[in-house]
C-alpha positions as a Markdown table, in Angstrom:
| # | Residue | x | y | z |
|---|---|---|---|---|
| 1 | Met | 89.0 | -47.7 | -41.2 |
| 2 | Asp | 85.6 | -46.3 | -42.3 |
| 3 | Phe | 83.0 | -45.6 | -39.5 |
| 4 | Phe | 79.8 | -47.7 | -39.1 |
| 5 | Thr | 81.0 | -50.5 | -41.5 |
| 6 | Ala | 80.9 | -54.3 | -40.7 |
| 7 | Glu | 84.7 | -54.2 | -40.3 |
| 8 | Phe | 84.5 | -51.3 | -37.9 |
| 9 | Phe | 81.8 | -53.0 | -35.7 |
| 10 | Ser | 83.5 | -56.4 | -35.8 |
| 11 | Ala | 86.8 | -54.8 | -34.6 |
| 12 | Leu | 85.0 | -52.9 | -31.9 |
| 13 | Leu | 83.2 | -56.0 | -30.7 |
| 14 | Ser | 86.5 | -57.9 | -30.6 |
| 15 | Ile | 88.1 | -55.1 | -28.5 |
| 16 | Val | 85.2 | -55.1 | -26.0 |
| 17 | Ile | 85.2 | -58.9 | -25.7 |
| 18 | Ile | 89.0 | -58.9 | -25.2 |
| 19 | Asp | 88.7 | -56.2 | -22.6 |
| 20 | Leu | 86.0 | -58.1 | -20.7 |
| 21 | Val | 87.6 | -61.5 | -20.9 |
| 22 | Leu | 91.0 | -60.2 | -19.7 |
| 23 | Ala | 89.3 | -57.9 | -17.1 |
| 24 | Gly | 89.0 | -60.6 | -14.5 |
| 25 | Asp | 92.4 | -59.6 | -13.2 |
| 26 | Asn | 91.3 | -56.0 | -12.8 |
| 27 | Ala | 88.3 | -57.0 | -10.7 |
| 28 | Ile | 90.5 | -59.3 | -8.5 |
| 29 | Val | 93.2 | -56.6 | -8.1 |
| 30 | Ile | 90.7 | -54.0 | -7.1 |
| 31 | Gly | 89.0 | -56.3 | -4.7 |
| 32 | Leu | 92.2 | -57.5 | -3.0 |
| 33 | Ala | 93.8 | -54.0 | -2.8 |
| 34 | Ala | 90.8 | -52.4 | -1.2 |
| 35 | Arg | 89.5 | -55.2 | 1.0 |
| 36 | Asn | 90.9 | -53.7 | 4.3 |
| 37 | Leu | 89.2 | -50.3 | 3.7 |
| 38 | Lys | 85.8 | -49.0 | 4.9 |
| 39 | Lys | 83.0 | -49.3 | 2.3 |
| 40 | Glu | 82.8 | -45.6 | 1.6 |
| 41 | Gln | 86.6 | -45.6 | 1.1 |
| 42 | Gln | 86.4 | -48.6 | -1.2 |
| 43 | Lys | 84.1 | -46.7 | -3.6 |
| 44 | Lys | 86.7 | -43.9 | -3.9 |
| 45 | Val | 89.5 | -46.4 | -4.5 |
| 46 | Ile | 87.5 | -48.3 | -7.1 |
| 47 | Ile | 86.7 | -45.1 | -9.0 |
| 48 | Trp | 90.1 | -43.4 | -8.8 |
| 49 | Gly | 92.1 | -46.6 | -9.1 |
| 50 | Thr | 90.2 | -47.5 | -12.3 |
| 51 | Val | 90.5 | -44.0 | -13.7 |
| 52 | Gly | 94.3 | -44.0 | -13.2 |
| 53 | Ala | 94.6 | -47.6 | -14.6 |
| 54 | Val | 92.4 | -46.7 | -17.7 |
| 55 | Ile | 94.5 | -43.6 | -18.5 |
| 56 | Ile | 97.8 | -45.5 | -18.3 |
| 57 | Arg | 96.3 | -48.4 | -20.3 |
| 58 | Ala | 94.9 | -46.1 | -23.0 |
| 59 | Leu | 98.2 | -44.3 | -23.4 |
| 60 | Ala | 100.1 | -47.6 | -23.5 |
| 61 | Thr | 97.7 | -49.1 | -26.1 |
| 62 | Met | 98.0 | -46.0 | -28.3 |
| 63 | Ala | 101.8 | -46.3 | -28.1 |
| 64 | Val | 101.6 | -50.0 | -29.0 |
| 65 | Val | 99.3 | -49.2 | -31.9 |
| 66 | Trp | 101.9 | -46.8 | -33.2 |
| 67 | Leu | 104.8 | -49.2 | -32.6 |
| 68 | Leu | 103.0 | -52.0 | -34.5 |
| 69 | Lys | 103.5 | -50.0 | -37.7 |
| 70 | Val | 107.3 | -50.7 | -37.4 |
| 71 | Pro | 108.2 | -53.5 | -39.8 |
| 72 | Gly | 108.4 | -56.9 | -38.1 |
| 73 | Leu | 106.6 | -55.9 | -34.9 |
| 74 | Leu | 103.2 | -57.1 | -36.2 |
| 75 | Leu | 104.7 | -60.6 | -36.6 |
| 76 | Ala | 106.3 | -60.4 | -33.1 |
| 77 | Gly | 103.1 | -59.1 | -31.5 |
| 78 | Gly | 101.0 | -61.8 | -33.2 |
| 79 | Leu | 103.3 | -64.6 | -31.9 |
| 80 | Ile | 103.2 | -63.1 | -28.4 |
| 81 | Leu | 99.4 | -62.9 | -28.6 |
| 82 | Ile | 99.1 | -66.5 | -29.6 |
| 83 | Tyr | 101.0 | -67.4 | -26.4 |
| 84 | Ile | 98.7 | -65.1 | -24.4 |
| 85 | Ala | 95.6 | -66.8 | -25.9 |
| 86 | Tyr | 97.0 | -70.2 | -25.1 |
| 87 | Lys | 97.8 | -69.1 | -21.5 |
| 88 | Leu | 94.2 | -67.8 | -21.1 |
| 89 | Met | 92.9 | -71.2 | -22.1 |
| 90 | Ala | 95.3 | -73.4 | -20.2 |
| 91 | Glu | 96.3 | -71.7 | -17.0 |
| 92 | Asp | 94.6 | -70.7 | -13.7 |
| 93 | Lys | 96.0 | -67.4 | -12.5 |
| 94 | Asp | 97.1 | -66.8 | -8.9 |
| 95 | His | 97.1 | -63.3 | -7.5 |
| 96 | Asp | 99.3 | -62.1 | -4.7 |
| 97 | Ile | 98.1 | -58.5 | -4.1 |
| 98 | Lys | 98.7 | -57.1 | -0.7 |
| 99 | Ala | 95.6 | -55.4 | 0.9 |
| 100 | Gln | 96.3 | -51.7 | 1.8 |
| 101 | Asp | 95.1 | -49.7 | 4.7 |
| 102 | Ser | 95.0 | -46.2 | 3.1 |
| 103 | Ile | 93.1 | -44.9 | 0.1 |
| 104 | Trp | 96.1 | -43.6 | -1.8 |
| 105 | Ala | 98.2 | -46.7 | -1.1 |
| 106 | Ala | 95.3 | -48.9 | -2.4 |
| 107 | Ile | 94.9 | -46.7 | -5.5 |
| 108 | Arg | 98.7 | -46.9 | -6.2 |
| 109 | Thr | 98.6 | -50.7 | -5.8 |
| 110 | Ile | 95.7 | -50.9 | -8.3 |
| 111 | Ile | 97.4 | -48.7 | -10.9 |
| 112 | Ile | 100.8 | -50.4 | -10.7 |
| 113 | Ala | 99.4 | -53.9 | -10.6 |
| 114 | Asp | 97.1 | -53.2 | -13.5 |
| 115 | Ala | 99.9 | -51.7 | -15.6 |
| 116 | Val | 102.0 | -54.8 | -15.0 |
| 117 | Met | 99.2 | -57.3 | -15.5 |
| 118 | Gly | 97.5 | -55.4 | -18.3 |
| 119 | Leu | 100.3 | -55.9 | -20.9 |
| 120 | Asp | 98.4 | -58.7 | -22.5 |
| 121 | Asn | 95.3 | -56.6 | -22.8 |
| 122 | Val | 97.2 | -53.7 | -24.3 |
| 123 | Leu | 98.8 | -55.8 | -27.0 |
| 124 | Ala | 95.5 | -57.6 | -27.8 |
| 125 | Val | 93.5 | -54.4 | -28.1 |
| 126 | Ala | 96.2 | -52.7 | -30.1 |
| 127 | Gly | 96.2 | -55.6 | -32.6 |
| 128 | Ala | 92.4 | -55.7 | -32.8 |
| 129 | Ala | 92.2 | -51.9 | -33.4 |
| 130 | His | 94.2 | -52.2 | -36.7 |
| 131 | Gly | 95.9 | -48.8 | -36.1 |
| 132 | Asp | 92.6 | -47.0 | -35.3 |
| 133 | Phe | 92.9 | -44.9 | -32.1 |
| 134 | Leu | 89.1 | -44.2 | -32.1 |
| 135 | Leu | 88.5 | -48.0 | -31.7 |
| 136 | Val | 90.8 | -48.1 | -28.8 |
| 137 | Val | 89.0 | -45.2 | -27.0 |
| 138 | Leu | 85.5 | -46.5 | -27.8 |
| 139 | Gly | 86.4 | -50.0 | -26.7 |
| 140 | Leu | 87.6 | -48.7 | -23.3 |
| 141 | Leu | 84.6 | -46.4 | -22.9 |
| 142 | Ile | 82.2 | -49.4 | -23.5 |
| 143 | Ser | 84.1 | -52.0 | -21.5 |
| 144 | Val | 85.5 | -50.1 | -18.5 |
| 145 | Pro | 82.1 | -49.3 | -16.9 |
| 146 | Ile | 81.2 | -53.0 | -17.2 |
| 147 | Val | 84.5 | -54.0 | -15.7 |
| 148 | Val | 84.1 | -51.6 | -12.7 |
| 149 | Trp | 80.4 | -52.0 | -11.9 |
| 150 | Gly | 79.8 | -55.4 | -13.3 |
| 151 | Ser | 83.1 | -57.2 | -12.6 |
| 152 | Thr | 81.7 | -59.4 | -9.8 |
| 153 | Leu | 78.8 | -60.5 | -12.0 |
| 154 | Phe | 81.1 | -61.1 | -15.0 |
| 155 | Leu | 83.5 | -63.2 | -12.9 |
| 156 | Lys | 80.5 | -65.3 | -11.8 |
| 157 | Leu | 79.4 | -65.7 | -15.4 |
| 158 | Ile | 82.9 | -66.9 | -16.4 |
| 159 | Asp | 82.8 | -69.5 | -13.6 |
| 160 | Lys | 79.3 | -70.6 | -14.6 |
| 161 | Phe | 79.9 | -70.6 | -18.3 |
| 162 | Pro | 83.6 | -71.5 | -19.0 |
| 163 | Phe | 83.0 | -71.3 | -22.7 |
| 164 | Ile | 83.2 | -67.5 | -22.4 |
| 165 | Ile | 87.0 | -68.0 | -21.8 |
| 166 | Thr | 87.1 | -70.2 | -24.9 |
| 167 | Ile | 85.4 | -67.5 | -27.0 |
| 168 | Gly | 87.8 | -64.9 | -25.7 |
| 169 | Ala | 90.9 | -67.1 | -26.4 |
| 170 | Gly | 89.5 | -67.7 | -29.9 |
| 171 | Ile | 89.2 | -64.0 | -30.5 |
| 172 | Leu | 92.7 | -63.4 | -29.2 |
| 173 | Ala | 94.0 | -66.1 | -31.5 |
| 174 | Trp | 92.1 | -64.6 | -34.5 |
| 175 | Thr | 93.5 | -61.2 | -33.7 |
| 176 | Ala | 97.0 | -62.7 | -33.5 |
| 177 | Ala | 96.6 | -64.5 | -36.8 |
| 178 | Lys | 95.3 | -61.3 | -38.5 |
| 179 | Met | 98.4 | -59.4 | -37.2 |
| 180 | Ile | 100.7 | -62.1 | -38.6 |
| 181 | Val | 99.0 | -62.1 | -42.1 |
| 182 | Gly | 99.0 | -58.3 | -42.0 |
| 183 | Glu | 102.8 | -58.1 | -41.6 |
| 184 | Pro | 104.0 | -56.2 | -44.7 |
| 185 | Phe | 106.9 | -58.6 | -45.6 |
| 186 | Leu | 104.7 | -61.6 | -45.2 |
| 187 | Lys | 101.8 | -60.4 | -47.3 |
| 188 | Glu | 102.9 | -62.1 | -50.5 |
| 189 | Tyr | 102.7 | -65.5 | -48.8 |
| 190 | Phe | 99.1 | -64.8 | -47.7 |
| 191 | Ser | 97.9 | -63.2 | -51.0 |
| 192 | Asn | 95.8 | -66.3 | -51.7 |
| 193 | Pro | 92.5 | -66.0 | -49.7 |
| 194 | Phe | 92.4 | -69.7 | -49.1 |
| 195 | Ile | 95.9 | -69.7 | -47.5 |
| 196 | Lys | 95.1 | -66.5 | -45.5 |
| 197 | Tyr | 91.8 | -67.6 | -44.0 |
| 198 | Gly | 93.0 | -71.2 | -43.7 |
| 199 | Phe | 96.0 | -70.0 | -41.6 |
| 200 | Glu | 93.7 | -67.9 | -39.4 |
| 201 | Ile | 91.3 | -70.9 | -38.8 |
| 202 | Leu | 94.4 | -73.1 | -38.1 |
| 203 | Ile | 95.7 | -70.7 | -35.5 |
| 204 | Ile | 92.3 | -70.4 | -33.7 |
| 205 | Ala | 91.8 | -74.2 | -33.7 |
| 206 | Ala | 95.3 | -74.9 | -32.5 |
| 207 | Val | 95.1 | -72.5 | -29.6 |
| 208 | Val | 91.7 | -73.6 | -28.5 |
| 209 | Leu | 92.3 | -77.4 | -28.8 |
| 210 | Ile | 95.8 | -77.4 | -27.3 |
| 211 | Gly | 94.7 | -75.1 | -24.5 |
| 212 | Leu | 91.7 | -77.4 | -23.7 |
| 213 | Ala | 94.0 | -80.4 | -23.8 |
| 214 | Lys | 96.5 | -78.8 | -21.4 |
| 215 | Lys | 93.7 | -77.6 | -19.1 |
| 216 | Arg | 92.2 | -81.2 | -18.9 |
| 217 | Ser | 95.6 | -82.6 | -18.3 |
| 218 | Gly | 96.3 | -80.2 | -15.5 |
| 219 | Ala | 92.8 | -80.9 | -13.9 |
| 220 | Asn | 93.4 | -84.7 | -14.1 |
| 221 | Gln | 96.9 | -84.3 | -12.5 |
| 222 | Lys | 95.4 | -82.2 | -9.7 |
| 223 | Asn | 92.7 | -84.7 | -9.1 |
| 224 | Thr | 95.2 | -87.5 | -8.9 |
| 225 | Gln | 97.3 | -85.6 | -6.4 |
| 226 | Glu | 94.3 | -84.9 | -4.3 |
| 227 | Arg | 93.3 | -88.5 | -4.2 |
| 228 | Gly | 96.9 | -89.4 | -3.2 |
| 229 | Val | 96.7 | -87.0 | -0.3 |
């Protein structure tokens, strides 16, 4: 991909937004794992836990970027990413992270939890990067400082403006659709621009609308149960 083109910057913006929207887990994991430590120790845990998590995530993302070149895996990755986008829209996540009493135990908890919980992020960023390792690195360099130092603020913004999640889910769905239409053995079916872009719009609309309907249904059910209690 050529540098400083509209395609380059749109892909970079997609990666940064994906990183930020899916970063709520990181902020919560860091906070839960380090909550029993002293304040000066918490700073060390946040820095080194994040460094370790970022290194593992960068390596994993680059590995997935390479793997997505294998025939059929773009389609598989796109379908998985559609499900991830739907889950982002429809579900509330619960976190069961044990607080640790030592610096290294907390750092280890953060790195392991992030590696397990960050699989959706890795796949999404790899898909949005279109095989460009530089985009992966730049996206991490831009979004990680925001996640680490602005995670609390960003979580508050998401609570105050829920449409941020909708935008993030839409970008994930768009990335998934582009992965599917980019699958080599499916390209002939999407050679017509109307079919190609129509399919992408359909996937985005389906994920957002079905996700919103599921979320409303879950909220109504919860309210009914609370009234019953």
